[in-house]
Amino acid sequence: MKTQCLVVNPWNPEGPVLEEATGILRRGGLVAFPTETVYGLGANGLDASAVTAIYRAKGRPSDNPLILHVSSPLEAEPLAFLDARSRALMSAFWPGPLTLVLPSRPIVPFETRGGLDSVALRMPDHPVALALIDRVGVPLAAPSANLSGRPSPTDASAVLFDLGGRIDLVLDAGPVSVGVESTVIGLCDETPLLLRAGGTAKEDIEDFLGVPLQIPNEESSRRSPGTRYRHYAPFVPVLVWKPPEPCTCPAPQIWGYLGLTPPPLPFARVVLFESLGNYARGLFAGFRLMEKEGLEGVVVQWPSGEGIGLALRDRIRRAAAVGS
Ligand code: TXA
Ligand code: MG
């Protein structure tokens, strides 16, 4: 398969480009598109065979469910059983990097739900994503557009690197703004769960709900299968440096470094971020840069866990866990 790549205006997507993507999606094909968090690999979320093609292209375990992307809160109504709490969260945080896991209605295929009785819903904050969903007229199932286990793609070249030849089309709208995936919260029981830290700060959701988000135990993390898998890892090893502990690296002269403050060792390549937000935006791209430049590994500075820092910590922890 040849993967087509079309440049699209991020603020005002061109009609003919959307038309091309819409045609592919209506025929059951795969289109990677930008969201504010990371690029997604989209298919018709109500078509079981289109959804199966997503799992195949990514090499993703079929029990790891997908997020359905909608272009308005109203479109969520036929997909899940909503209540006052979920509707309030949608009006406060959508469009934006917040995914709600809710009891599914029967219209959502088994394949999209990874066999669970719940469904994950999100309205992305990106004009291209919203226009595309709107035009296709169905919710788009879309995991991050990387090979399973790899860092999520924050621009079109990362999508092509992982999935070129395996999908029909990539819409290139330039780099994303958030850089880590959405926050996933579980709303199937009375106690809201934090299933994945992400682009919406945990503190903001808790302030809004007036109750703390519970961190899932063994039992409920079985309900968010994605959290069981190793993830976000570049091909090179990742080591974490937690100041004030000593920074250890087998060979800084052939390793790279990503962090907020200058490293105490002479690394071959140093990428410094000015803020936690920039760190989040640049972490996955930084991993891919280190690979491309042929470095032997990367040392990553452990950030504070506030705001988006919680998501950064989670991604860094998982990337570094590979091989251990
Ligand atoms: O920002 C994002 O969320 C991006 C963009 C493309 O929207 N998407 C994304 O999708 O990160 P993915 O498939 O890479 O991650 C979805 C996460 C996984 O951890 C999955 O297990 C969890 O959401 N999830 C999906 N459906 C679920 C469900 N019904 N119950 C529990 N967890 C669910
Ligand atoms: Mg992913």
mmCIF file of C-alpha atoms and ligand atoms in Angstrom:
data_model
loop_
_atom_site.group_PDB
_atom_site.id
_atom_site.type_symbol
_atom_site.label_atom_id
_atom_site.label_comp_id
_atom_site.label_asym_id
_atom_site.label_seq_id
_atom_site.Cartn_x
_atom_site.Cartn_y
_atom_site.Cartn_z
ATOM 1 C CA MET A 1 0.000 0.000 0.000
ATOM 2 C CA LYS A 2 1.236 3.485 -0.795
ATOM 3 C CA THR A 3 0.577 6.047 1.928
ATOM 4 C CA GLN A 4 -0.523 9.414 0.614
ATOM 5 C CA CYS A 5 0.415 12.548 2.576
ATOM 6 C CA LEU A 6 -1.613 15.738 2.128
ATOM 7 C CA VAL A 7 -0.710 19.077 3.682
ATOM 8 C CA VAL A 8 -3.729 20.724 5.280
ATOM 9 C CA ASN A 9 -4.283 24.187 6.731
ATOM 10 C CA PRO A 10 -4.492 23.601 10.506
ATOM 11 C CA TRP A 11 -6.948 26.452 11.178
ATOM 12 C CA ASN A 12 -9.088 26.296 8.052
ATOM 13 C CA PRO A 13 -8.791 22.875 6.402
ATOM 14 C CA GLU A 14 -9.300 22.871 2.632
ATOM 15 C CA GLY A 15 -12.514 21.247 1.342
ATOM 16 C CA PRO A 16 -10.860 19.019 -1.299
ATOM 17 C CA VAL A 17 -8.386 17.607 1.256
ATOM 18 C CA LEU A 18 -11.221 16.800 3.662
ATOM 19 C CA GLU A 19 -13.162 15.251 0.780
ATOM 20 C CA GLU A 20 -10.296 12.898 -0.061
ATOM 21 C CA ALA A 21 -9.975 11.817 3.582
ATOM 22 C CA THR A 22 -13.737 11.420 3.961
ATOM 23 C CA GLY A 23 -13.938 9.145 0.905
ATOM 24 C CA ILE A 24 -11.228 6.869 2.305
ATOM 25 C CA LEU A 25 -12.896 6.690 5.734
ATOM 26 C CA ARG A 26 -16.323 5.941 4.203
ATOM 27 C CA ARG A 27 -14.762 3.026 2.291
ATOM 28 C CA GLY A 28 -13.361 1.586 5.545
ATOM 29 C CA GLY A 29 -9.808 2.943 5.093
ATOM 30 C CA LEU A 30 -7.314 4.440 7.544
ATOM 31 C CA VAL A 31 -6.483 8.153 7.775
ATOM 32 C CA ALA A 32 -4.005 9.657 10.252
ATOM 33 C CA PHE A 33 -5.084 13.130 11.354
ATOM 34 C CA PRO A 34 -3.857 15.794 13.785
ATOM 35 C CA THR A 35 -5.419 16.435 17.186
ATOM 36 C CA GLU A 36 -4.194 18.908 19.808
ATOM 37 C CA THR A 37 -2.530 16.079 21.777
ATOM 38 C CA VAL A 38 -0.894 13.727 19.239
ATOM 39 C CA TYR A 39 -1.705 12.482 15.726
ATOM 40 C CA GLY A 40 -4.466 9.851 15.684
ATOM 41 C CA LEU A 41 -4.991 6.904 13.346
ATOM 42 C CA GLY A 42 -8.639 7.205 12.365
ATOM 43 C CA ALA A 43 -11.234 4.797 11.009
ATOM 44 C CA ASN A 44 -15.023 4.643 11.055
ATOM 45 C CA GLY A 45 -15.559 3.758 14.714
ATOM 46 C CA LEU A 46 -18.900 2.082 14.051
ATOM 47 C CA ASP A 47 -17.514 -0.253 11.361
ATOM 48 C CA ALA A 48 -16.001 -3.364 12.943
ATOM 49 C CA SER A 49 -13.839 -4.264 9.958
ATOM 50 C CA ALA A 50 -12.422 -0.721 9.602
ATOM 51 C CA VAL A 51 -11.578 -0.804 13.306
ATOM 52 C CA THR A 52 -9.895 -4.197 12.919
ATOM 53 C CA ALA A 53 -7.650 -2.626 10.267
ATOM 54 C CA ILE A 54 -6.421 -0.107 12.883
ATOM 55 C CA TYR A 55 -5.257 -2.907 15.191
ATOM 56 C CA ARG A 56 -3.530 -4.617 12.263
ATOM 57 C CA ALA A 57 -1.733 -1.469 11.035
ATOM 58 C CA LYS A 58 -0.440 -0.631 14.528
ATOM 59 C CA GLY A 59 0.304 -4.175 15.640
ATOM 60 C CA ARG A 60 -1.903 -3.415 18.642
ATOM 61 C CA PRO A 61 -3.281 -6.134 20.945
ATOM 62 C CA SER A 62 -6.982 -6.499 20.127
ATOM 63 C CA ASP A 63 -8.044 -6.222 23.782
ATOM 64 C CA ASN A 64 -6.731 -2.650 24.079
ATOM 65 C CA PRO A 65 -9.813 -0.508 23.334
ATOM 66 C CA LEU A 66 -9.912 2.615 21.163
ATOM 67 C CA ILE A 67 -11.179 6.125 21.833
ATOM 68 C CA LEU A 68 -14.174 7.296 19.787
ATOM 69 C CA HIS A 69 -13.702 10.898 18.669
ATOM 70 C CA VAL A 70 -16.789 13.075 18.281
ATOM 71 C CA SER A 71 -17.220 16.637 17.011
ATOM 72 C CA SER A 72 -19.766 17.723 19.636
ATOM 73 C CA PRO A 73 -21.100 16.594 23.037
ATOM 74 C CA LEU A 74 -24.440 15.852 21.342
ATOM 75 C CA GLU A 75 -22.789 13.133 19.249
ATOM 76 C CA ALA A 76 -21.839 11.319 22.446
ATOM 77 C CA GLU A 77 -25.488 10.703 23.372
ATOM 78 C CA PRO A 78 -26.147 7.699 21.074
ATOM 79 C CA LEU A 79 -22.796 6.088 21.955
ATOM 80 C CA ALA A 80 -22.864 5.866 25.761
ATOM 81 C CA PHE A 81 -25.163 6.144 28.749
ATOM 82 C CA LEU A 82 -24.536 9.686 29.978
ATOM 83 C CA ASP A 83 -25.528 11.255 33.266
ATOM 84 C CA ALA A 84 -25.396 14.748 34.769
ATOM 85 C CA ARG A 85 -21.747 14.318 35.810
ATOM 86 C CA SER A 86 -20.507 13.214 32.387
ATOM 87 C CA ARG A 87 -22.501 15.918 30.599
ATOM 88 C CA ALA A 88 -21.094 18.563 32.958
ATOM 89 C CA LEU A 89 -17.527 17.372 32.304
ATOM 90 C CA MET A 90 -18.135 17.529 28.566
ATOM 91 C CA SER A 91 -19.397 21.085 28.706
ATOM 92 C CA ALA A 92 -16.516 22.168 30.943
ATOM 93 C CA PHE A 93 -13.588 20.386 29.238
ATOM 94 C CA TRP A 94 -14.613 19.704 25.614
ATOM 95 C CA PRO A 95 -13.181 20.277 23.140
ATOM 96 C CA GLY A 96 -9.942 19.301 24.829
ATOM 97 C CA PRO A 97 -7.569 16.583 26.029
ATOM 98 C CA LEU A 98 -10.056 14.767 28.282
ATOM 99 C CA THR A 99 -11.387 11.274 27.465
ATOM 100 C CA LEU A 100 -14.402 9.923 29.341
ATOM 101 C CA VAL A 101 -14.912 6.172 29.781
ATOM 102 C CA LEU A 102 -18.642 5.480 30.104
ATOM 103 C CA PRO A 103 -21.032 2.530 29.912
ATOM 104 C CA SER A 104 -21.354 1.766 26.202
ATOM 105 C CA ARG A 105 -24.537 1.631 24.186
ATOM 106 C CA PRO A 106 -24.923 -1.398 21.898
ATOM 107 C CA ILE A 107 -24.259 0.592 18.689
ATOM 108 C CA VAL A 108 -20.494 0.639 19.473
ATOM 109 C CA PRO A 109 -18.836 -2.473 17.980
ATOM 110 C CA PHE A 110 -17.136 -5.008 20.232
ATOM 111 C CA GLU A 111 -13.862 -4.359 18.325
ATOM 112 C CA THR A 112 -13.876 -0.624 19.166
ATOM 113 C CA ARG A 113 -14.419 -1.419 22.854
ATOM 114 C CA GLY A 114 -11.756 -4.126 22.901
ATOM 115 C CA GLY A 115 -14.461 -6.419 24.237
ATOM 116 C CA LEU A 116 -15.282 -4.235 27.278
ATOM 117 C CA ASP A 117 -18.769 -3.011 28.144
ATOM 118 C CA SER A 118 -17.537 0.583 28.335
ATOM 119 C CA VAL A 119 -16.530 3.051 25.643
ATOM 120 C CA ALA A 120 -14.018 5.917 25.673
ATOM 121 C CA LEU A 121 -15.191 9.247 24.193
ATOM 122 C CA ARG A 122 -13.368 12.464 23.404
ATOM 123 C CA MET A 123 -13.935 15.692 21.452
ATOM 124 C CA PRO A 124 -10.518 16.854 20.243
ATOM 125 C CA ASP A 125 -9.600 20.551 20.150
ATOM 126 C CA HIS A 126 -8.290 20.739 16.606
ATOM 127 C CA PRO A 127 -10.069 22.290 13.606
ATOM 128 C CA VAL A 128 -8.881 19.539 11.216
ATOM 129 C CA ALA A 129 -10.045 16.702 13.485
ATOM 130 C CA LEU A 130 -13.407 18.384 14.120
ATOM 131 C CA ALA A 131 -14.031 19.169 10.446
ATOM 132 C CA LEU A 132 -13.127 15.627 9.431
ATOM 133 C CA ILE A 133 -15.409 13.940 11.995
ATOM 134 C CA ASP A 134 -18.182 16.317 11.066
ATOM 135 C CA ARG A 135 -17.862 15.609 7.366
ATOM 136 C CA VAL A 136 -17.651 11.827 7.693
ATOM 137 C CA GLY A 137 -20.736 11.935 9.914
ATOM 138 C CA VAL A 138 -19.642 9.076 12.200
ATOM 139 C CA PRO A 139 -17.410 8.976 15.282
ATOM 140 C CA LEU A 140 -13.789 8.176 14.411
ATOM 141 C CA ALA A 141 -11.992 5.491 16.385
ATOM 142 C CA ALA A 142 -8.438 6.761 16.734
ATOM 143 C CA PRO A 143 -5.526 5.539 18.804
ATOM 144 C CA SER A 144 -2.235 7.411 18.565
ATOM 145 C CA ALA A 145 -0.829 6.958 15.043
ATOM 146 C CA ASN A 146 2.352 5.051 16.003
ATOM 147 C CA LEU A 147 3.335 1.403 15.891
ATOM 148 C CA SER A 148 2.217 -0.211 19.132
ATOM 149 C CA GLY A 149 4.722 0.460 21.928
ATOM 150 C CA ARG A 150 6.463 3.391 20.200
ATOM 151 C CA PRO A 151 6.381 7.092 21.179
ATOM 152 C CA SER A 152 3.191 8.812 20.017
ATOM 153 C CA PRO A 153 3.614 10.941 16.872
ATOM 154 C CA THR A 154 3.591 14.699 17.326
ATOM 155 C CA ASP A 155 3.996 15.503 13.634
ATOM 156 C CA ALA A 156 3.260 13.895 10.256
ATOM 157 C CA SER A 157 6.845 12.725 9.677
ATOM 158 C CA ALA A 158 6.674 10.588 12.840
ATOM 159 C CA VAL A 159 3.430 9.010 11.561
ATOM 160 C CA LEU A 160 5.053 8.226 8.207
ATOM 161 C CA PHE A 161 8.152 6.810 9.887
ATOM 162 C CA ASP A 162 6.060 4.280 11.854
ATOM 163 C CA LEU A 163 3.085 3.648 9.577
ATOM 164 C CA GLY A 164 4.192 4.599 6.039
ATOM 165 C CA GLY A 165 3.034 1.791 3.695
ATOM 166 C CA ARG A 166 0.494 0.512 6.245
ATOM 167 C CA ILE A 167 -2.234 3.193 6.053
ATOM 168 C CA ASP A 168 -4.011 5.111 3.278
ATOM 169 C CA LEU A 169 -3.458 8.768 4.112
ATOM 170 C CA VAL A 170 -1.788 11.192 6.520
ATOM 171 C CA LEU A 171 -3.123 14.718 6.920
ATOM 172 C CA ASP A 172 -0.143 16.955 7.694
ATOM 173 C CA ALA A 173 -1.144 20.011 9.734
ATOM 174 C CA GLY A 174 2.264 20.593 11.332
ATOM 175 C CA PRO A 175 3.297 19.889 14.917
ATOM 176 C CA VAL A 176 0.691 19.384 17.655
ATOM 177 C CA SER A 177 0.277 21.788 20.577
ATOM 178 C CA VAL A 178 -0.009 19.534 23.663
ATOM 179 C CA GLY A 179 2.345 16.649 22.829
ATOM 180 C CA VAL A 180 1.088 14.028 25.311
ATOM 181 C CA GLU A 181 -2.186 12.148 24.974
ATOM 182 C CA SER A 182 -5.485 12.980 26.606
ATOM 183 C CA THR A 183 -6.271 12.365 30.265
ATOM 184 C CA VAL A 184 -8.528 9.294 30.522
ATOM 185 C CA ILE A 185 -11.026 9.136 33.366
ATOM 186 C CA GLY A 186 -13.346 6.272 34.237
ATOM 187 C CA LEU A 187 -16.950 7.208 34.985
ATOM 188 C CA CYS A 188 -18.594 3.799 35.076
ATOM 189 C CA ASP A 189 -18.960 3.800 38.869
ATOM 190 C CA GLU A 190 -19.715 6.433 41.431
ATOM 191 C CA THR A 191 -16.014 6.956 42.185
ATOM 192 C CA PRO A 192 -14.251 8.649 39.263
ATOM 193 C CA LEU A 193 -10.958 6.990 38.293
ATOM 194 C CA LEU A 194 -7.812 8.439 36.762
ATOM 195 C CA LEU A 195 -7.064 5.771 34.132
ATOM 196 C CA ARG A 196 -4.312 7.744 32.375
ATOM 197 C CA ALA A 197 -2.726 11.100 33.241
ATOM 198 C CA GLY A 198 -2.633 13.379 30.204
ATOM 199 C CA GLY A 199 -3.147 16.803 28.705
ATOM 200 C CA THR A 200 -5.874 17.919 31.120
ATOM 201 C CA ALA A 201 -4.481 18.470 34.622
ATOM 202 C CA LYS A 202 -5.783 16.053 37.255
ATOM 203 C CA GLU A 203 -6.110 19.026 39.630
ATOM 204 C CA ASP A 204 -8.477 20.831 37.234
ATOM 205 C CA ILE A 205 -10.782 17.809 36.976
ATOM 206 C CA GLU A 206 -10.776 17.322 40.738
ATOM 207 C CA ASP A 207 -11.546 21.009 41.348
ATOM 208 C CA PHE A 208 -14.455 20.719 38.955
ATOM 209 C CA LEU A 209 -15.842 17.480 40.396
ATOM 210 C CA GLY A 210 -15.139 18.422 44.002
ATOM 211 C CA VAL A 211 -13.805 14.912 44.722
ATOM 212 C CA PRO A 212 -10.385 13.306 44.238
ATOM 213 C CA LEU A 213 -9.807 11.017 41.257
ATOM 214 C CA GLN A 214 -8.939 7.549 42.480
ATOM 215 C CA ILE A 215 -5.864 5.825 41.125
ATOM 216 C CA PRO A 216 -7.021 2.416 39.858
ATOM 217 C CA ASN A 217 -6.048 -0.707 41.740
ATOM 218 C CA GLU A 218 -5.220 -4.040 40.055
ATOM 219 C CA GLU A 219 -8.871 -4.848 39.484
ATOM 220 C CA SER A 220 -9.876 -1.593 37.812
ATOM 221 C CA SER A 221 -6.655 -1.256 35.802
ATOM 222 C CA ARG A 222 -7.675 -4.456 34.086
ATOM 223 C CA ARG A 223 -10.479 -2.269 32.788
ATOM 224 C CA SER A 224 -8.041 0.091 31.036
ATOM 225 C CA PRO A 225 -5.909 -2.470 29.260
ATOM 226 C CA GLY A 226 -3.659 0.162 27.671
ATOM 227 C CA THR A 227 -2.106 0.865 31.031
ATOM 228 C CA ARG A 228 -0.846 -2.739 31.215
ATOM 229 C CA TYR A 229 1.396 -2.508 28.185
ATOM 230 C CA ARG A 230 4.873 -1.077 27.874
ATOM 231 C CA HIS A 231 4.672 2.072 25.863
ATOM 232 C CA TYR A 232 6.168 5.211 24.424
ATOM 233 C CA ALA A 233 9.642 3.753 23.960
ATOM 234 C CA PRO A 234 12.176 4.799 21.322
ATOM 235 C CA PHE A 235 14.464 2.152 19.834
ATOM 236 C CA VAL A 236 17.288 3.352 22.102
ATOM 237 C CA PRO A 237 17.399 2.804 25.882
ATOM 238 C CA VAL A 238 15.967 5.468 28.191
ATOM 239 C CA LEU A 239 17.431 6.219 31.636
ATOM 240 C CA VAL A 240 15.795 8.540 34.157
ATOM 241 C CA TRP A 241 17.759 11.121 36.131
ATOM 242 C CA LYS A 242 16.040 12.254 39.341
ATOM 243 C CA PRO A 243 17.959 15.207 40.808
ATOM 244 C CA PRO A 244 19.431 15.525 43.414
ATOM 245 C CA GLU A 245 20.488 11.900 42.860
ATOM 246 C CA PRO A 246 23.690 11.513 40.826
ATOM 247 C CA CYS A 247 23.231 11.391 37.053
ATOM 248 C CA THR A 248 24.503 8.068 35.771
ATOM 249 C CA CYS A 249 25.025 7.222 32.120
ATOM 250 C CA PRO A 250 27.263 4.512 30.638
ATOM 251 C CA ALA A 251 28.684 6.762 27.896
ATOM 252 C CA PRO A 252 27.498 10.408 27.885
ATOM 253 C CA GLN A 253 29.727 11.187 24.881
ATOM 254 C CA ILE A 254 27.475 9.021 22.679
ATOM 255 C CA TRP A 255 24.163 9.526 24.561
ATOM 256 C CA GLY A 256 21.606 12.335 24.438
ATOM 257 C CA TYR A 257 19.842 14.267 27.200
ATOM 258 C CA LEU A 258 16.323 15.736 27.498
ATOM 259 C CA GLY A 259 15.395 17.928 30.450
ATOM 260 C CA LEU A 260 14.581 21.280 32.014
ATOM 261 C CA THR A 261 18.005 22.128 33.482
ATOM 262 C CA PRO A 262 21.498 21.543 32.085
ATOM 263 C CA PRO A 263 22.904 18.072 32.766
ATOM 264 C CA PRO A 264 25.991 17.520 34.944
ATOM 265 C CA LEU A 265 27.626 15.242 32.318
ATOM 266 C CA PRO A 266 29.000 16.086 28.834
ATOM 267 C CA PHE A 267 26.261 14.551 26.647
ATOM 268 C CA ALA A 268 26.670 14.378 22.859
ATOM 269 C CA ARG A 269 23.282 16.061 22.370
ATOM 270 C CA VAL A 270 21.375 18.180 24.866
ATOM 271 C CA VAL A 271 17.788 19.357 24.406
ATOM 272 C CA LEU A 272 16.543 21.754 27.112
ATOM 273 C CA PHE A 273 12.899 22.768 27.524
ATOM 274 C CA GLU A 274 11.870 26.153 28.951
ATOM 275 C CA SER A 275 8.779 24.941 30.766
ATOM 276 C CA LEU A 276 6.861 21.810 31.739
ATOM 277 C CA GLY A 277 4.459 22.524 28.865
ATOM 278 C CA ASN A 278 7.319 22.627 26.367
ATOM 279 C CA TYR A 279 8.772 19.473 27.869
ATOM 280 C CA ALA A 280 5.437 17.714 27.274
ATOM 281 C CA ARG A 281 5.274 19.066 23.719
ATOM 282 C CA GLY A 282 8.824 17.940 22.969
ATOM 283 C CA LEU A 283 9.318 14.654 24.844
ATOM 284 C CA PHE A 284 8.191 12.227 22.129
ATOM 285 C CA ALA A 285 9.761 14.312 19.352
ATOM 286 C CA GLY A 286 12.942 14.373 21.453
ATOM 287 C CA PHE A 287 12.974 10.578 21.666
ATOM 288 C CA ARG A 288 12.593 10.301 17.910
ATOM 289 C CA LEU A 289 15.293 12.940 17.320
ATOM 290 C CA MET A 290 17.777 10.952 19.424
ATOM 291 C CA GLU A 291 17.050 7.836 17.355
ATOM 292 C CA LYS A 292 17.461 9.700 14.104
ATOM 293 C CA GLU A 293 20.765 11.208 15.183
ATOM 294 C CA GLY A 294 22.096 7.753 15.961
ATOM 295 C CA LEU A 295 22.699 8.304 19.666
ATOM 296 C CA GLU A 296 23.144 5.201 21.789
ATOM 297 C CA GLY A 297 20.556 6.132 24.401
ATOM 298 C CA VAL A 298 18.862 9.024 26.155
ATOM 299 C CA VAL A 299 18.888 10.289 29.730
ATOM 300 C CA VAL A 300 15.650 12.036 30.690
ATOM 301 C CA GLN A 301 15.307 14.432 33.620
ATOM 302 C CA TRP A 302 12.460 13.596 36.014
ATOM 303 C CA PRO A 303 10.039 16.574 36.121
ATOM 304 C CA SER A 304 7.761 17.815 38.916
ATOM 305 C CA GLY A 305 4.423 15.996 39.025
ATOM 306 C CA GLU A 306 2.198 19.083 38.934
ATOM 307 C CA GLY A 307 -0.221 19.844 36.110
ATOM 308 C CA ILE A 308 0.977 18.241 32.904
ATOM 309 C CA GLY A 309 4.036 17.010 34.829
ATOM 310 C CA LEU A 310 2.012 14.019 36.023
ATOM 311 C CA ALA A 311 1.509 12.863 32.426
ATOM 312 C CA LEU A 312 5.182 13.501 31.631
ATOM 313 C CA ARG A 313 6.223 11.364 34.592
ATOM 314 C CA ASP A 314 3.942 8.549 33.449
ATOM 315 C CA ARG A 315 5.293 8.579 29.865
ATOM 316 C CA ILE A 316 8.917 8.771 31.052
ATOM 317 C CA ARG A 317 8.397 5.931 33.540
ATOM 318 C CA ARG A 318 6.886 3.693 30.859
ATOM 319 C CA ALA A 319 9.476 4.552 28.202
ATOM 320 C CA ALA A 320 12.270 3.750 30.641
ATOM 321 C CA ALA A 321 10.657 0.491 31.794
ATOM 322 C CA VAL A 322 11.256 -1.219 28.454
ATOM 323 C CA GLY A 323 13.704 -4.041 28.727
ATOM 324 C CA SER A 324 13.616 -4.075 32.501
HETATM 325 O O1 TXA B 1 -4.942 12.127 23.061
HETATM 326 C C1 TXA B 1 -5.367 10.990 22.841
HETATM 327 O O2 TXA B 1 -6.080 10.380 23.636
HETATM 328 C C2 TXA B 1 -4.960 10.330 21.508
HETATM 329 C C3 TXA B 1 -5.550 11.167 20.362
HETATM 330 C C4 TXA B 1 -5.336 10.542 19.024
HETATM 331 O O3 TXA B 1 -6.911 11.394 20.615
HETATM 332 N N1 TXA B 1 -5.404 8.976 21.451
HETATM 333 C C5 TXA B 1 -4.829 8.007 22.188
HETATM 334 O O4 TXA B 1 -5.376 6.746 21.982
HETATM 335 O O5 TXA B 1 -3.930 8.209 22.955
HETATM 336 P P1 TXA B 1 -4.651 5.414 22.478
HETATM 337 O O6 TXA B 1 -5.447 4.322 21.868
HETATM 338 O O7 TXA B 1 -3.218 5.481 22.140
HETATM 339 O O8 TXA B 1 -4.906 5.416 24.017
HETATM 340 C C6 TXA B 1 -6.215 5.218 24.518
HETATM 341 C C7 TXA B 1 -6.180 4.817 25.964
HETATM 342 C C8 TXA B 1 -5.581 3.432 26.142
HETATM 343 O O9 TXA B 1 -4.791 3.437 27.321
HETATM 344 C C9 TXA B 1 -6.831 2.561 26.316
HETATM 345 O O10 TXA B 1 -6.588 1.386 27.041
HETATM 346 C C10 TXA B 1 -7.771 3.501 27.042
HETATM 347 O O11 TXA B 1 -7.522 4.770 26.465
HETATM 348 N N2 TXA B 1 -9.180 3.124 26.811
HETATM 349 C C11 TXA B 1 -9.870 3.163 25.663
HETATM 350 N N3 TXA B 1 -11.111 2.675 25.820
HETATM 351 C C12 TXA B 1 -11.226 2.324 27.115
HETATM 352 C C13 TXA B 1 -12.252 1.733 27.906
HETATM 353 N N4 TXA B 1 -13.430 1.417 27.391
HETATM 354 N N5 TXA B 1 -11.993 1.490 29.206
HETATM 355 C C14 TXA B 1 -10.803 1.825 29.741
HETATM 356 N N6 TXA B 1 -9.786 2.369 29.045
HETATM 357 C C15 TXA B 1 -9.983 2.625 27.753
HETATM 358 MG MG MG B 2 -1.212 5.174 22.108
#
